[in-house]
Amino acid sequence: MAQNTNGSSAARGRRVQRLKKIIILSLLLLILIPTVSCVILSVRVGMLTNSLKELQREMLLVNDAQMRQQEEIAALKSLLSEVGESSGFAPTAQSSPGQGAVLVLPEPEEDTTDPYAQMRKVYLTFDDGPSTYTDDILDILDRYEVKATFFVVGKEDDNAKEAVRRIAEEGHTLGMHSYSHKYREIYASEEAFREDFEKIQEYIYEVAGVESMFYRFPGGSSNTVSDTPMEELAAFLETEGVVFFDWNISSGDAASGMLSVERLVKNATKDLEKWDSCVILMHDSADKRTTVEALPIIIENILAMEDTVILPITDQTVPVQHIDIDAK
Ligand code: ZN
């Protein structure tokens, strides 16, 4: 019986010991878990606080940049309005919500200055037309997309009138070269010259609807056959508001007979580099076939030159004149 009692008290002692251990362990866990959790959480809070500070700093930087941008836009706007006041246009600004002002720059004003100011200008001019070759010449000019100037005379047949119309319709310049082209008649007196001048100006107006303001004297202003001083005739044209044009390059096709294509090309192109403004004399005439044949080569040579443009004569063209009427 006593052995039994001893045995059961030992077992109870062991159970109590085990229970104590369990309790201590539980207590330890109860303390450790919140402590560790607290440590982990406080570390994370610290990290989040740092991130928050970083974000705040970046926000401030972005704000600063936005402020500077706004200031720049405001400065630009006031500058533009100053420019606008002096040049006649006003700047416009459009705002889109939340994005600040979006500046819309005004369209630049149309450039009224010479677009070819820095280029060599070459003017192809044809005297004595219209002729049986006018259409061929116009076809060639069309193929190369260049415009020329035709100093025409008065020819009354339908083909001639149709050619004069075509010259104007295709954007070339119609100039006058006298109505009769008879030196003896037109240069007999100022009165005779005036009569002929009025006739050719009227002819061009009636045929093509163009009031021509350009004249080429038959034989040029430096001709030596006129019975009337050429300065007087030039002065008369000036009173009519008409500008006369001579040439500074001659193809040489005025010579009797026909020059070879090679010779015409050489004559028309060898001196191009001497002038910023080149007026080339050629003829639109039934007996000048080689001029038509040389024309594509002449045009190609000119177009191959750097900074060079082929233009029709306009009221912006600086005239080439052999005589100086102001020196009279
Ligand atoms: Zn002529």
Short mmCIF file of C-alpha atoms and ligand atoms in Angstrom, two decimals:
data_model
loop_
_atom_site.label_atom_id
_atom_site.label_comp_id
_atom_site.label_asym_id
_atom_site.label_seq_id
_atom_site.Cartn_x
_atom_site.Cartn_y
_atom_site.Cartn_z
CA MET A 1 0.00 0.00 0.00
CA ALA A 2 2.83 2.39 1.02
CA GLN A 3 4.68 1.51 -2.19
CA ASN A 4 1.57 2.37 -4.10
CA THR A 5 1.34 5.70 -2.33
CA ASN A 6 5.03 6.45 -3.01
CA GLY A 7 4.63 5.59 -6.69
CA SER A 8 1.64 7.88 -7.21
CA SER A 9 3.23 10.86 -5.42
CA ALA A 10 6.33 10.60 -7.68
CA ALA A 11 4.13 10.62 -10.75
CA ARG A 12 2.27 13.68 -9.48
CA GLY A 13 5.60 15.39 -8.86
CA ARG A 14 6.60 14.78 -12.51
CA ARG A 15 3.25 16.06 -13.78
CA VAL A 16 3.66 19.20 -11.65
CA GLN A 17 7.15 19.68 -13.07
CA ARG A 18 5.86 19.27 -16.64
CA LEU A 19 3.01 21.67 -15.96
CA LYS A 20 5.48 24.23 -14.57
CA LYS A 21 7.61 23.93 -17.69
CA ILE A 22 4.58 24.41 -19.90
CA ILE A 23 3.48 27.46 -17.96
CA ILE A 24 6.97 29.02 -18.06
CA LEU A 25 7.26 28.30 -21.75
CA SER A 26 3.84 29.80 -22.42
CA LEU A 27 4.74 32.89 -20.42
CA LEU A 28 8.00 33.24 -22.32
CA LEU A 29 6.17 32.95 -25.63
CA LEU A 30 3.55 35.46 -24.47
CA ILE A 31 6.34 37.94 -23.79
CA LEU A 32 8.57 37.14 -26.77
CA ILE A 33 5.99 37.20 -29.59
CA PRO A 34 4.69 40.74 -28.93
CA THR A 35 8.23 41.94 -28.31
CA VAL A 36 9.53 40.55 -31.60
CA SER A 37 6.42 41.80 -33.38
CA CYS A 38 6.93 45.22 -31.89
CA VAL A 39 10.53 45.31 -33.04
CA ILE A 40 9.62 44.24 -36.58
CA LEU A 41 6.75 46.71 -36.77
CA SER A 42 8.80 49.61 -35.47
CA VAL A 43 11.49 48.87 -38.04
CA ARG A 44 8.87 48.89 -40.78
CA VAL A 45 7.34 52.10 -39.48
CA GLY A 46 10.78 53.65 -39.57
CA MET A 47 11.26 52.58 -43.19
CA LEU A 48 7.84 53.91 -44.17
CA THR A 49 8.56 57.21 -42.46
CA ASN A 50 11.75 57.54 -44.47
CA SER A 51 9.89 56.77 -47.71
CA LEU A 52 7.29 59.36 -46.80
CA LYS A 53 9.96 61.99 -46.20
CA GLU A 54 11.59 61.13 -49.53
CA LEU A 55 8.25 61.50 -51.27
CA GLN A 56 7.62 64.85 -49.62
CA ARG A 57 11.03 66.08 -50.76
CA GLU A 58 10.31 64.98 -54.33
CA MET A 59 6.91 66.67 -54.25
CA LEU A 60 8.59 69.89 -53.21
CA LEU A 61 11.09 69.61 -56.06
CA VAL A 62 8.29 69.00 -58.59
CA ASN A 63 6.43 72.02 -57.24
CA ASP A 64 9.54 74.14 -57.61
CA ALA A 65 10.01 72.99 -61.19
CA GLN A 66 6.36 73.75 -61.96
CA MET A 67 6.70 77.20 -60.48
CA ARG A 68 9.78 77.90 -62.59
CA GLN A 69 7.97 76.62 -65.69
CA GLN A 70 5.02 78.91 -65.00
CA GLU A 71 7.37 81.84 -64.56
CA GLU A 72 9.13 81.05 -67.83
CA ILE A 73 5.80 80.81 -69.66
CA ALA A 74 4.67 84.12 -68.17
CA ALA A 75 7.95 85.77 -69.20
CA LEU A 76 7.65 84.33 -72.73
CA LYS A 77 4.06 85.54 -73.00
CA SER A 78 4.96 89.10 -72.06
CA LEU A 79 7.86 89.01 -74.51
CA LEU A 80 5.54 87.81 -77.28
CA SER A 81 2.97 90.49 -76.57
CA GLU A 82 5.72 93.10 -76.83
CA VAL A 83 6.77 91.64 -80.20
CA GLY A 84 3.09 91.41 -81.22
CA GLU A 85 2.52 95.09 -80.50
CA SER A 86 5.38 96.12 -82.71
CA SER A 87 4.62 93.72 -85.58
CA GLY A 88 0.83 93.64 -85.56
CA PHE A 89 0.06 90.14 -84.33
CA ALA A 90 -1.10 89.05 -80.90
CA PRO A 91 0.00 85.84 -79.21
CA THR A 92 -2.66 83.41 -78.04
CA ALA A 93 -2.48 80.98 -75.13
CA GLN A 94 -4.72 78.02 -74.46
CA SER A 95 -5.07 76.42 -71.04
CA SER A 96 -5.94 72.83 -70.33
CA PRO A 97 -7.01 72.02 -66.78
CA GLY A 98 -4.30 70.72 -64.50
CA GLN A 99 -1.55 71.01 -67.07
CA GLY A 100 -0.66 74.66 -66.82
CA ALA A 101 -0.67 76.93 -69.86
CA VAL A 102 0.06 75.48 -73.30
CA LEU A 103 1.54 78.23 -75.42
CA VAL A 104 0.41 78.43 -79.04
CA LEU A 105 2.95 80.35 -81.08
CA PRO A 106 1.44 82.66 -83.71
CA GLU A 107 1.85 81.80 -87.38
CA PRO A 108 4.86 83.65 -88.83
CA GLU A 109 3.91 86.50 -91.11
CA GLU A 110 4.14 85.83 -94.83
CA ASP A 111 7.65 86.46 -96.04
CA THR A 112 7.48 89.32 -98.49
CA THR A 113 11.22 89.43 -99.10
CA ASP A 114 12.85 87.88 -102.17
CA PRO A 115 12.96 84.09 -101.65
CA TYR A 116 15.84 83.90 -104.15
CA ALA A 117 17.82 86.76 -102.60
CA GLN A 118 20.96 84.66 -102.19
CA MET A 119 20.72 82.97 -105.58
CA ARG A 120 21.96 83.70 -109.08
CA LYS A 121 18.97 84.54 -111.25
CA VAL A 122 18.89 83.59 -114.91
CA TYR A 123 16.28 85.03 -117.27
CA LEU A 124 15.72 83.23 -120.57
CA THR A 125 14.38 85.76 -123.09
CA PHE A 126 13.09 85.10 -126.62
CA ASP A 127 12.74 87.91 -129.16
CA ASP A 128 10.82 88.14 -132.44
CA GLY A 129 8.11 85.56 -131.70
CA PRO A 130 5.58 84.20 -131.99
CA SER A 131 6.82 81.77 -134.62
CA THR A 132 6.39 78.21 -135.83
CA TYR A 133 8.74 77.24 -132.97
CA THR A 134 6.88 78.95 -130.11
CA ASP A 135 4.99 75.77 -129.22
CA ASP A 136 8.21 73.72 -129.22
CA ILE A 137 9.91 76.26 -126.96
CA LEU A 138 6.90 76.28 -124.62
CA ASP A 139 6.89 72.47 -124.52
CA ILE A 140 10.57 72.43 -123.53
CA LEU A 141 10.05 75.07 -120.82
CA ASP A 142 7.10 73.07 -119.53
CA ARG A 143 9.16 69.88 -119.42
CA TYR A 144 11.78 71.54 -117.23
CA GLU A 145 9.14 73.50 -115.28
CA VAL A 146 10.85 76.82 -115.87
CA LYS A 147 9.34 80.18 -116.87
CA ALA A 148 10.78 82.52 -119.47
CA THR A 149 10.10 85.89 -121.09
CA PHE A 150 8.90 86.40 -124.66
CA PHE A 151 9.35 89.80 -126.30
CA VAL A 152 6.81 89.47 -129.07
CA VAL A 153 5.97 91.45 -132.19
CA GLY A 154 2.58 92.04 -133.81
CA LYS A 155 1.50 89.01 -135.84
CA GLU A 156 -2.15 88.79 -136.78
CA ASP A 157 -2.63 85.20 -137.98
CA ASP A 158 -4.58 82.83 -135.74
CA ASN A 159 -1.64 80.54 -134.98
CA ALA A 160 0.45 83.49 -133.82
CA LYS A 161 -2.34 84.79 -131.59
CA GLU A 162 -2.88 81.33 -130.14
CA ALA A 163 0.83 81.12 -129.34
CA VAL A 164 0.75 84.53 -127.62
CA ARG A 165 -2.20 83.36 -125.54
CA ARG A 166 -0.40 80.14 -124.63
CA ILE A 167 2.69 82.10 -123.48
CA ALA A 168 0.54 84.03 -121.00
CA GLU A 169 -1.58 81.06 -119.93
CA GLU A 170 1.47 79.00 -119.04
CA GLY A 171 2.83 81.66 -116.73
CA HIS A 172 5.56 83.15 -118.87
CA THR A 173 6.10 86.88 -119.15
CA LEU A 174 4.87 88.71 -122.25
CA GLY A 175 7.08 91.62 -123.22
CA MET A 176 6.90 93.98 -126.20
CA HIS A 177 9.42 94.04 -129.02
CA SER A 178 7.65 96.63 -131.21
CA TYR A 179 4.70 95.88 -133.46
CA SER A 180 6.40 96.14 -136.85
CA HIS A 181 10.05 95.38 -135.94
CA LYS A 182 11.00 97.67 -138.86
CA TYR A 183 13.96 99.73 -137.65
CA ARG A 184 13.45 102.40 -140.30
CA GLU A 185 9.87 103.00 -139.21
CA ILE A 186 9.96 102.74 -135.45
CA TYR A 187 13.20 104.68 -135.00
CA ALA A 188 12.25 107.41 -137.51
CA SER A 189 10.99 109.68 -134.75
CA GLU A 190 9.73 109.62 -131.19
CA GLU A 191 6.22 110.04 -132.57
CA ALA A 192 6.61 107.00 -134.84
CA PHE A 193 8.04 104.98 -131.95
CA ARG A 194 5.12 106.02 -129.74
CA GLU A 195 2.56 104.94 -132.35
CA ASP A 196 4.21 101.55 -132.78
CA PHE A 197 4.51 101.14 -129.00
CA GLU A 198 0.80 101.75 -128.49
CA LYS A 199 0.00 99.24 -131.22
CA ILE A 200 2.01 96.39 -129.71
CA GLN A 201 0.77 97.10 -126.19
CA GLU A 202 -2.82 97.02 -127.44
CA TYR A 203 -2.16 93.87 -129.49
CA ILE A 204 -0.91 91.93 -126.45
CA TYR A 205 -3.79 93.18 -124.33
CA GLU A 206 -6.41 92.20 -126.92
CA VAL A 207 -4.91 88.80 -127.68
CA ALA A 208 -3.83 87.65 -124.22
CA GLY A 209 -5.51 90.06 -121.81
CA VAL A 210 -2.13 91.11 -120.45
CA GLU A 211 -1.02 94.70 -119.96
CA SER A 212 2.64 94.28 -120.74
CA MET A 213 5.04 96.47 -118.78
CA PHE A 214 8.31 95.26 -120.34
CA TYR A 215 9.97 96.28 -123.57
CA ARG A 216 12.96 95.19 -125.59
CA PHE A 217 14.11 97.58 -128.26
CA PRO A 218 14.68 95.90 -131.64
CA GLY A 219 18.47 95.83 -131.86
CA GLY A 220 18.71 96.69 -128.17
CA SER A 221 18.93 100.13 -126.57
CA SER A 222 22.55 100.34 -127.73
CA ASN A 223 21.70 99.91 -131.43
CA THR A 224 23.47 102.29 -133.81
CA VAL A 225 20.78 102.41 -136.49
CA SER A 226 18.17 104.55 -134.77
CA ASP A 227 17.58 108.03 -136.21
CA THR A 228 16.19 109.10 -132.85
CA PRO A 229 18.38 109.25 -129.73
CA MET A 230 17.64 106.05 -127.82
CA GLU A 231 17.72 107.98 -124.50
CA GLU A 232 14.62 109.87 -125.66
CA LEU A 233 12.77 106.66 -126.46
CA ALA A 234 13.86 105.14 -123.17
CA ALA A 235 12.63 108.24 -121.35
CA PHE A 236 9.29 107.92 -123.14
CA LEU A 237 8.94 104.30 -121.97
CA GLU A 238 9.67 105.45 -118.44
CA THR A 239 6.80 107.92 -118.57
CA GLU A 240 4.58 104.99 -119.62
CA GLY A 241 5.71 103.01 -116.58
CA VAL A 242 7.35 100.48 -118.88
CA VAL A 243 10.79 99.01 -118.11
CA PHE A 244 13.09 98.12 -120.99
CA PHE A 245 15.40 95.14 -120.84
CA ASP A 246 18.59 94.53 -122.79
CA TRP A 247 20.78 91.47 -122.10
CA ASN A 248 24.18 90.67 -120.65
CA ILE A 249 24.49 87.26 -122.32
CA SER A 250 23.82 86.65 -125.99
CA SER A 251 23.34 83.18 -127.43
CA GLY A 252 24.53 84.69 -130.69
CA ASP A 253 21.54 83.35 -132.58
CA ALA A 254 20.80 86.80 -134.04
CA ALA A 255 23.60 86.20 -136.51
CA SER A 256 22.49 85.48 -140.05
CA GLY A 257 22.20 81.77 -140.74
CA MET A 258 22.19 79.25 -137.93
CA LEU A 259 24.88 78.64 -135.31
CA SER A 260 25.54 75.07 -134.26
CA VAL A 261 23.85 73.76 -131.11
CA GLU A 262 27.27 73.41 -129.50
CA ARG A 263 28.14 77.06 -130.21
CA LEU A 264 24.76 78.32 -128.93
CA VAL A 265 25.10 76.33 -125.70
CA LYS A 266 28.61 77.67 -125.16
CA ASN A 267 27.60 81.27 -125.85
CA ALA A 268 24.57 81.07 -123.56
CA THR A 269 26.32 79.44 -120.62
CA LYS A 270 30.01 80.34 -120.55
CA ASP A 271 29.52 83.72 -118.81
CA LEU A 272 26.77 82.79 -116.37
CA GLU A 273 29.12 82.95 -113.39
CA LYS A 274 30.05 86.55 -114.15
CA TRP A 275 26.73 87.98 -112.96
CA ASP A 276 24.25 87.48 -110.14
CA SER A 277 21.53 88.37 -112.61
CA CYS A 278 21.85 86.98 -116.14
CA VAL A 279 19.55 87.98 -119.00
CA ILE A 280 20.13 85.63 -121.93
CA LEU A 281 19.15 86.79 -125.41
CA MET A 282 17.67 84.15 -127.73
CA HIS A 283 15.26 84.25 -130.64
CA ASP A 284 11.90 82.59 -131.27
CA SER A 285 12.04 82.63 -135.04
CA ALA A 286 11.20 80.30 -137.93
CA ASP A 287 14.81 80.35 -139.17
CA LYS A 288 16.36 79.57 -135.74
CA ARG A 289 15.86 75.82 -135.40
CA THR A 290 19.14 75.23 -133.59
CA THR A 291 18.05 77.58 -130.79
CA VAL A 292 15.17 75.19 -130.07
CA GLU A 293 17.56 72.22 -130.18
CA ALA A 294 20.05 73.93 -127.87
CA LEU A 295 17.44 75.07 -125.35
CA PRO A 296 17.15 71.81 -123.32
CA ILE A 297 20.94 71.63 -122.95
CA ILE A 298 21.15 75.30 -121.97
CA ILE A 299 18.43 74.80 -119.33
CA GLU A 300 20.08 71.63 -117.99
CA ASN A 301 23.43 73.40 -117.67
CA ILE A 302 21.85 76.29 -115.78
CA LEU A 303 19.87 74.01 -113.46
CA ALA A 304 23.05 72.08 -112.70
CA MET A 305 24.67 75.22 -111.31
CA GLU A 306 24.65 75.70 -107.56
CA ASP A 307 22.39 78.34 -106.04
CA THR A 308 20.98 79.29 -109.41
CA VAL A 309 17.37 79.75 -110.41
CA ILE A 310 15.63 80.37 -113.75
CA LEU A 311 12.92 83.04 -113.48
CA PRO A 312 10.58 85.01 -115.74
CA ILE A 313 11.04 88.78 -115.78
CA THR A 314 8.70 90.52 -113.32
CA ASP A 315 8.41 94.01 -111.88
CA GLN A 316 10.83 92.79 -109.19
CA THR A 317 13.56 92.05 -111.73
CA VAL A 318 16.51 94.41 -111.76
CA PRO A 319 16.75 95.43 -115.43
CA VAL A 320 19.87 94.93 -117.54
CA GLN A 321 20.21 98.03 -119.73
CA HIS A 322 22.89 99.02 -122.19
CA ILE A 323 22.24 102.76 -121.98
CA ASP A 324 21.87 104.87 -118.87
CA ILE A 325 19.00 107.31 -119.35
CA ASP A 326 19.75 109.13 -116.11
CA ALA A 327 23.23 109.97 -117.39
CA LYS A 328 21.73 112.03 -120.23
ZN ZN B 1 14.25 91.44 -132.76
#
